[in-house]
PDB file of C-alpha atoms and ligand atoms in Angstrom:
ATOM      1  CA  VAL A  18      16.759  -8.668 -15.666  1.00  0.00           C
ATOM      2  CA  THR A  19      13.011  -7.943 -15.563  1.00  0.00           C
ATOM      3  CA  PRO A  20      12.111  -5.865 -12.503  1.00  0.00           C
ATOM      4  CA  PRO A  21       9.523  -7.465 -10.214  1.00  0.00           C
ATOM      5  CA  ALA A  22       5.918  -6.581 -11.086  1.00  0.00           C
ATOM      6  CA  PRO A  23       4.365  -3.915  -8.853  1.00  0.00           C
ATOM      7  CA  ALA A  24       2.604  -5.604  -5.988  1.00  0.00           C
ATOM      8  CA  VAL A  25       1.468  -5.541  -2.393  1.00  0.00           C
ATOM      9  CA  ARG A  26       3.503  -7.463   0.141  1.00  0.00           C
ATOM     10  CA  ARG A  27       3.525  -7.833   3.910  1.00  0.00           C
ATOM     11  CA  ALA A  28       6.145  -5.523   5.445  1.00  0.00           C
ATOM     12  CA  GLY A  29       8.551  -6.459   8.223  1.00  0.00           C
ATOM     13  CA  ALA A  30      11.191  -4.911  10.458  1.00  0.00           C
ATOM     14  CA  GLY A  31      13.558  -4.713   7.452  1.00  0.00           C
ATOM     15  CA  ASP A  32      11.179  -2.163   5.873  1.00  0.00           C
ATOM     16  CA  LEU A  33      11.578   0.473   8.576  1.00  0.00           C
ATOM     17  CA  ASP A  34      13.099   3.078   6.200  1.00  0.00           C
ATOM     18  CA  PRO A  35      10.310   3.127   3.566  1.00  0.00           C
ATOM     19  CA  LEU A  36       7.615   2.830   6.266  1.00  0.00           C
ATOM     20  CA  ALA A  37       9.060   5.757   8.248  1.00  0.00           C
ATOM     21  CA  SER A  38       9.258   7.850   5.085  1.00  0.00           C
ATOM     22  CA  LEU A  39       5.668   7.064   4.052  1.00  0.00           C
ATOM     23  CA  TRP A  40       4.393   7.551   7.600  1.00  0.00           C
ATOM     24  CA  THR A  41       6.093  10.964   7.820  1.00  0.00           C
ATOM     25  CA  ALA A  42       4.493  12.030   4.511  1.00  0.00           C
ATOM     26  CA  LEU A  43       1.107  10.922   5.895  1.00  0.00           C
ATOM     27  CA  GLY A  44       1.732  12.976   9.051  1.00  0.00           C
ATOM     28  CA  GLU A  45       2.630  16.035   6.986  1.00  0.00           C
ATOM     29  CA  HIS A  46      -0.519  15.607   4.868  1.00  0.00           C
ATOM     30  CA  HIS A  47      -2.625  15.625   8.048  1.00  0.00           C
ATOM     31  CA  ALA A  48      -0.738  18.593   9.522  1.00  0.00           C
ATOM     32  CA  GLU A  49      -1.990  20.615   6.550  1.00  0.00           C
ATOM     33  CA  LEU A  50      -5.563  19.603   7.412  1.00  0.00           C
ATOM     34  CA  ASP A  51      -5.447  20.528  11.106  1.00  0.00           C
ATOM     35  CA  PRO A  52      -2.769  21.798  13.534  1.00  0.00           C
ATOM     36  CA  ALA A  53      -3.721  19.005  15.967  1.00  0.00           C
ATOM     37  CA  PHE A  54      -1.820  16.637  13.625  1.00  0.00           C
ATOM     38  CA  ALA A  55       1.398  18.733  13.484  1.00  0.00           C
ATOM     39  CA  LEU A  56       4.574  16.689  13.952  1.00  0.00           C
ATOM     40  CA  ARG A  57       7.344  17.798  16.337  1.00  0.00           C
ATOM     41  CA  PRO A  58      10.552  18.822  14.549  1.00  0.00           C
ATOM     42  CA  ASP A  59      12.381  15.993  16.340  1.00  0.00           C
ATOM     43  CA  ALA A  60       9.716  13.320  15.658  1.00  0.00           C
ATOM     44  CA  ALA A  61      11.843  11.163  13.297  1.00  0.00           C
ATOM     45  CA  PRO A  62      13.500   8.833  15.864  1.00  0.00           C
ATOM     46  CA  GLU A  63      10.230   8.445  17.757  1.00  0.00           C
ATOM     47  CA  ILE A  64       8.400   7.530  14.534  1.00  0.00           C
ATOM     48  CA  ARG A  65      10.920   4.720  13.941  1.00  0.00           C
ATOM     49  CA  ARG A  66      10.600   3.522  17.552  1.00  0.00           C
ATOM     50  CA  LEU A  67       6.797   3.459  17.337  1.00  0.00           C
ATOM     51  CA  LEU A  68       6.819   1.694  13.969  1.00  0.00           C
ATOM     52  CA  LEU A  69       9.242  -0.961  15.241  1.00  0.00           C
ATOM     53  CA  ALA A  70       6.998  -1.662  18.236  1.00  0.00           C
ATOM     54  CA  GLN A  71       3.961  -1.939  15.947  1.00  0.00           C
ATOM     55  CA  LEU A  72       5.866  -4.208  13.518  1.00  0.00           C
ATOM     56  CA  ARG A  73       6.538  -6.593  16.420  1.00  0.00           C
ATOM     57  CA  ASP A  74       2.874  -6.612  17.503  1.00  0.00           C
ATOM     58  CA  PRO A  75       1.334  -9.996  16.543  1.00  0.00           C
ATOM     59  CA  GLU A  76      -2.109  -8.336  16.395  1.00  0.00           C
ATOM     60  CA  ALA A  77      -0.988  -5.863  13.703  1.00  0.00           C
ATOM     61  CA  ALA A  78       0.229  -6.048  10.108  1.00  0.00           C
ATOM     62  CA  PHE A  79       1.799  -3.634   7.631  1.00  0.00           C
ATOM     63  CA  PHE A  80       1.546  -3.886   3.851  1.00  0.00           C
ATOM     64  CA  LEU A  81       3.676  -2.085   1.252  1.00  0.00           C
ATOM     65  CA  TRP A  82       3.155  -1.379  -2.435  1.00  0.00           C
ATOM     66  CA  GLU A  83       6.477  -1.390  -4.301  1.00  0.00           C
ATOM     67  CA  GLU A  84       7.159  -0.434  -7.881  1.00  0.00           C
ATOM     68  CA  GLY A  85      10.570  -0.324  -9.497  1.00  0.00           C
ATOM     69  CA  GLY A  86      12.224  -0.663  -6.094  1.00  0.00           C
ATOM     70  CA  ARG A  87      10.306   2.324  -4.668  1.00  0.00           C
ATOM     71  CA  ALA A  88       7.689   2.041  -1.913  1.00  0.00           C
ATOM     72  CA  LEU A  89       4.664   4.057  -3.091  1.00  0.00           C
ATOM     73  CA  GLY A  90       2.126   3.246  -0.410  1.00  0.00           C
ATOM     74  CA  PHE A  91       1.482   1.447   2.862  1.00  0.00           C
ATOM     75  CA  ALA A  92      -1.335   0.259   5.085  1.00  0.00           C
ATOM     76  CA  GLN A  93      -1.364  -0.688   8.738  1.00  0.00           C
ATOM     77  CA  VAL A  94      -4.147  -2.805  10.224  1.00  0.00           C
ATOM     78  CA  ARG A  95      -4.677  -4.173  13.717  1.00  0.00           C
ATOM     79  CA  VAL A  96      -7.153  -6.301  15.615  1.00  0.00           C
ATOM     80  CA  ASP A  97      -8.383  -5.350  19.095  1.00  0.00           C
ATOM     81  CA  ALA A  98     -10.357  -7.204  21.748  1.00  0.00           C
ATOM     82  CA  ALA A  99     -13.757  -5.722  22.604  1.00  0.00           C
ATOM     83  CA  PRO A 100     -14.802  -5.319  26.259  1.00  0.00           C
ATOM     84  CA  PRO A 101     -15.980  -8.766  27.479  1.00  0.00           C
ATOM     85  CA  ILE A 102     -19.585  -7.580  27.775  1.00  0.00           C
ATOM     86  CA  LEU A 103     -20.190  -7.313  24.035  1.00  0.00           C
ATOM     87  CA  VAL A 104     -21.395 -10.105  21.743  1.00  0.00           C
ATOM     88  CA  GLU A 105     -18.759  -8.956  19.260  1.00  0.00           C
ATOM     89  CA  THR A 106     -15.434 -10.077  20.723  1.00  0.00           C
ATOM     90  CA  ARG A 107     -12.971  -8.499  18.276  1.00  0.00           C
ATOM     91  CA  ARG A 108     -12.846  -5.717  15.734  1.00  0.00           C
ATOM     92  CA  ALA A 109     -10.228  -4.513  13.290  1.00  0.00           C
ATOM     93  CA  GLU A 110      -8.978  -1.016  12.550  1.00  0.00           C
ATOM     94  CA  ILE A 111      -7.166   0.299   9.505  1.00  0.00           C
ATOM     95  CA  VAL A 112      -4.723   2.454  11.460  1.00  0.00           C
ATOM     96  CA  ASP A 113      -2.963   4.043   8.474  1.00  0.00           C
ATOM     97  CA  LEU A 114      -3.324   4.035   4.713  1.00  0.00           C
ATOM     98  CA  ALA A 115      -1.297   6.343   2.475  1.00  0.00           C
ATOM     99  CA  VAL A 116      -0.132   6.514  -1.115  1.00  0.00           C
ATOM    100  CA  ARG A 117       2.508   8.951  -2.414  1.00  0.00           C
ATOM    101  CA  ALA A 118       0.816  11.996  -3.959  1.00  0.00           C
ATOM    102  CA  ASP A 119       2.231  11.304  -7.445  1.00  0.00           C
ATOM    103  CA  ALA A 120       0.896   7.724  -7.440  1.00  0.00           C
ATOM    104  CA  ARG A 121      -2.710   8.260  -6.337  1.00  0.00           C
ATOM    105  CA  ARG A 122      -5.886   7.240  -8.212  1.00  0.00           C
ATOM    106  CA  ARG A 123      -4.217   4.232  -9.827  1.00  0.00           C
ATOM    107  CA  GLY A 124      -5.725   1.622  -7.505  1.00  0.00           C
ATOM    108  CA  ILE A 125      -2.784   1.333  -5.096  1.00  0.00           C
ATOM    109  CA  GLY A 126      -4.849   2.390  -2.060  1.00  0.00           C
ATOM    110  CA  SER A 127      -7.540  -0.145  -2.987  1.00  0.00           C
ATOM    111  CA  ALA A 128      -4.953  -2.937  -3.393  1.00  0.00           C
ATOM    112  CA  LEU A 129      -3.437  -2.155   0.023  1.00  0.00           C
ATOM    113  CA  LEU A 130      -6.906  -2.097   1.588  1.00  0.00           C
ATOM    114  CA  ALA A 131      -7.755  -5.459  -0.021  1.00  0.00           C
ATOM    115  CA  ALA A 132      -4.593  -7.030   1.447  1.00  0.00           C
ATOM    116  CA  ALA A 133      -5.396  -5.593   4.887  1.00  0.00           C
ATOM    117  CA  LEU A 134      -8.993  -6.889   4.730  1.00  0.00           C
ATOM    118  CA  ASP A 135      -7.798 -10.369   3.687  1.00  0.00           C
ATOM    119  CA  TRP A 136      -5.549 -10.380   6.769  1.00  0.00           C
ATOM    120  CA  VAL A 137      -8.576  -9.395   8.909  1.00  0.00           C
ATOM    121  CA  ARG A 138     -10.810 -12.090   7.364  1.00  0.00           C
ATOM    122  CA  ASP A 139      -8.115 -14.708   8.065  1.00  0.00           C
ATOM    123  CA  ARG A 140      -8.561 -13.840  11.741  1.00  0.00           C
ATOM    124  CA  ASP A 141     -12.346 -14.366  11.562  1.00  0.00           C
ATOM    125  CA  VAL A 142     -12.936 -10.729  12.447  1.00  0.00           C
ATOM    126  CA  GLU A 143     -16.121  -9.395  10.890  1.00  0.00           C
ATOM    127  CA  ARG A 144     -15.981  -5.611  11.340  1.00  0.00           C
ATOM    128  CA  VAL A 145     -13.366  -3.002  10.519  1.00  0.00           C
ATOM    129  CA  GLU A 146     -13.151   0.648  11.551  1.00  0.00           C
ATOM    130  CA  VAL A 147     -11.175   3.598  10.251  1.00  0.00           C
ATOM    131  CA  ARG A 148     -10.744   7.110  11.592  1.00  0.00           C
ATOM    132  CA  VAL A 149     -10.758   9.714   8.851  1.00  0.00           C
ATOM    133  CA  ALA A 150     -10.441  13.460   9.334  1.00  0.00           C
ATOM    134  CA  ALA A 151     -13.636  15.323   8.395  1.00  0.00           C
ATOM    135  CA  ALA A 152     -11.508  17.732   6.309  1.00  0.00           C
ATOM    136  CA  ASN A 153      -9.786  14.915   4.361  1.00  0.00           C
ATOM    137  CA  ALA A 154     -11.786  15.017   1.116  1.00  0.00           C
ATOM    138  CA  ALA A 155      -9.804  12.290  -0.682  1.00  0.00           C
ATOM    139  CA  GLY A 156      -9.907  10.041   2.391  1.00  0.00           C
ATOM    140  CA  GLN A 157     -13.642  10.577   2.905  1.00  0.00           C
ATOM    141  CA  GLY A 158     -14.308   9.820  -0.783  1.00  0.00           C
ATOM    142  CA  PHE A 159     -12.055   6.758  -0.751  1.00  0.00           C
ATOM    143  CA  TRP A 160     -13.629   5.065   2.286  1.00  0.00           C
ATOM    144  CA  ARG A 161     -17.223   5.834   1.380  1.00  0.00           C
ATOM    145  CA  ALA A 162     -16.693   4.528  -2.179  1.00  0.00           C
ATOM    146  CA  ARG A 163     -15.474   1.287  -0.595  1.00  0.00           C
ATOM    147  CA  GLY A 164     -18.526   0.671   1.560  1.00  0.00           C
ATOM    148  CA  PHE A 165     -17.456   2.346   4.821  1.00  0.00           C
ATOM    149  CA  GLY A 166     -20.188   4.471   6.437  1.00  0.00           C
ATOM    150  CA  ASP A 167     -20.726   6.790   9.387  1.00  0.00           C
ATOM    151  CA  TRP A 168     -20.635   5.041  12.757  1.00  0.00           C
ATOM    152  CA  MET A 169     -19.147   7.322  15.469  1.00  0.00           C
ATOM    153  CA  ASP A 170     -18.413  11.029  15.220  1.00  0.00           C
ATOM    154  CA  VAL A 171     -15.304  12.197  17.085  1.00  0.00           C
ATOM    155  CA  LEU A 172     -16.203  15.744  18.191  1.00  0.00           C
ATOM    156  CA  HIS A 173     -13.594  18.165  19.455  1.00  0.00           C
ATOM    157  CA  ARG A 174     -13.413  21.701  20.775  1.00  0.00           C
ATOM    158  CA  ARG A 175     -10.535  24.083  21.271  1.00  0.00           C
ATOM    159  CA  LEU A 176     -10.260  25.656  24.742  1.00  0.00           C
TER     160      LEU A 176
HETATM  161  C1  COA B  26      -6.847   7.937   0.427  1.00  0.00           C
HETATM  162  C2  COA B  26      -5.700   7.385  -0.423  1.00  0.00           C
HETATM  163  C3  COA B  26      -4.920   6.376   0.401  1.00  0.00           C
HETATM  164  C4  COA B  26      -6.283   6.675  -1.649  1.00  0.00           C
HETATM  165  O1  COA B  26      -5.208   6.060  -2.356  1.00  0.00           O
HETATM  166  P1  COA B  26      -5.284   5.824  -3.951  1.00  0.00           P
HETATM  167  O2  COA B  26      -4.147   4.979  -4.342  1.00  0.00           O
HETATM  168  O3  COA B  26      -5.454   7.133  -4.628  1.00  0.00           O
HETATM  169  O4  COA B  26      -6.645   5.000  -4.033  1.00  0.00           O
HETATM  170  P2  COA B  26      -7.306   4.289  -5.301  1.00  0.00           P
HETATM  171  O5  COA B  26      -6.639   4.744  -6.566  1.00  0.00           O
HETATM  172  O6  COA B  26      -7.392   2.836  -5.033  1.00  0.00           O
HETATM  173  O7  COA B  26      -8.784   4.859  -5.209  1.00  0.00           O
HETATM  174  C5  COA B  26      -8.996   6.230  -5.412  1.00  0.00           C
HETATM  175  C6  COA B  26     -10.439   6.516  -5.010  1.00  0.00           C
HETATM  176  O8  COA B  26     -10.465   7.338  -3.817  1.00  0.00           O
HETATM  177  C7  COA B  26     -11.519   8.293  -3.956  1.00  0.00           C
HETATM  178  N1  COA B  26     -10.897   9.616  -4.083  1.00  0.00           N
HETATM  179  C8  COA B  26      -9.616   9.898  -4.312  1.00  0.00           C
HETATM  180  N2  COA B  26      -9.411  11.223  -4.310  1.00  0.00           N
HETATM  181  C9  COA B  26     -10.603  11.773  -4.086  1.00  0.00           C
HETATM  182  C10 COA B  26     -11.048  13.116  -3.936  1.00  0.00           C
HETATM  183  N3  COA B  26     -10.194  14.155  -4.035  1.00  0.00           N
HETATM  184  N4  COA B  26     -12.363  13.327  -3.673  1.00  0.00           N
HETATM  185  C11 COA B  26     -13.218  12.290  -3.565  1.00  0.00           C
HETATM  186  N5  COA B  26     -12.849  10.990  -3.694  1.00  0.00           N
HETATM  187  C12 COA B  26     -11.555  10.753  -3.935  1.00  0.00           C
HETATM  188  C13 COA B  26     -12.280   7.930  -5.236  1.00  0.00           C
HETATM  189  O9  COA B  26     -13.277   6.980  -4.870  1.00  0.00           O
HETATM  190  C14 COA B  26     -11.175   7.273  -6.056  1.00  0.00           C
HETATM  191  O10 COA B  26     -11.658   6.385  -7.000  1.00  0.00           O
HETATM  192  P3  COA B  26     -11.640   6.877  -8.545  1.00  0.00           P
HETATM  193  O11 COA B  26     -10.208   7.288  -8.834  1.00  0.00           O
HETATM  194  O12 COA B  26     -12.087   5.665  -9.274  1.00  0.00           O
HETATM  195  O13 COA B  26     -12.581   8.038  -8.595  1.00  0.00           O
HETATM  196  C15 COA B  26      -4.793   8.538  -0.944  1.00  0.00           C
HETATM  197  O14 COA B  26      -5.586   9.579  -1.473  1.00  0.00           O
HETATM  198  C16 COA B  26      -3.896   9.135   0.130  1.00  0.00           C
HETATM  199  O15 COA B  26      -2.815   8.608   0.421  1.00  0.00           O
HETATM  200  N6  COA B  26      -4.300  10.255   0.724  1.00  0.00           N
HETATM  201  C17 COA B  26      -3.484  10.899   1.723  1.00  0.00           C
HETATM  202  C18 COA B  26      -3.439  10.094   3.003  1.00  0.00           C
HETATM  203  C19 COA B  26      -4.812   9.831   3.527  1.00  0.00           C
HETATM  204  O16 COA B  26      -5.626  10.712   3.596  1.00  0.00           O
HETATM  205  N7  COA B  26      -5.056   8.564   3.893  1.00  0.00           N
HETATM  206  C20 COA B  26      -6.328   8.162   4.444  1.00  0.00           C
HETATM  207  C21 COA B  26      -6.272   8.430   5.896  1.00  0.00           C
HETATM  208  S1  COA B  26      -7.780   7.923   6.684  1.00  0.00           S
END
């Protein structure tokens, strides 16, 4: 039997295990960048609860890249309403995008982003945001190479 070709697909509630695993790896990657991202030791059940709620949200979508039965990357995108004083009524946000460290720089992140942006375009939403840590060199390089530019700076200060 020929294994299915590697591809992006929309993820659902049945994909909680690979999504939780990928999400945890993403959290650990960020914890190395800044202690503000550190996960609690008992975060695992809460991560699953949060993911399930987001999977049920009709204004959000998850995409998975699978290869040889293994999930190597995921993206989460959502659409939000703007305050009713703005001309722009809705905007999208790429909430998460992560590829396993041993599978990076092969185009998987770009394929997941393309699927997420197609989902956004289908909703007639014309602008997409992403929050990326200033210290995340790969993330900064990835987004800027794909046409994303500075818009808002999130400043913070330790007290
Ligand atoms: C960002 C990420 C999702 C990209 O996934 P990917 O599968 O490697 O992406 P692609 O192969 O489609 O594109 C890689 C591109 O990202 C950029 N990039 C990757 N690593 C980089 C680095 N260390 N410095 C600068 N740019 C980098 C380059 O533009 C690169 O293109 P190139 O290989 O042609 O030079 C992946 O690095 C990742 O999972 N990082 C950890 C999690 C994370 O930071 N996610 C983003 C949160 S905002």
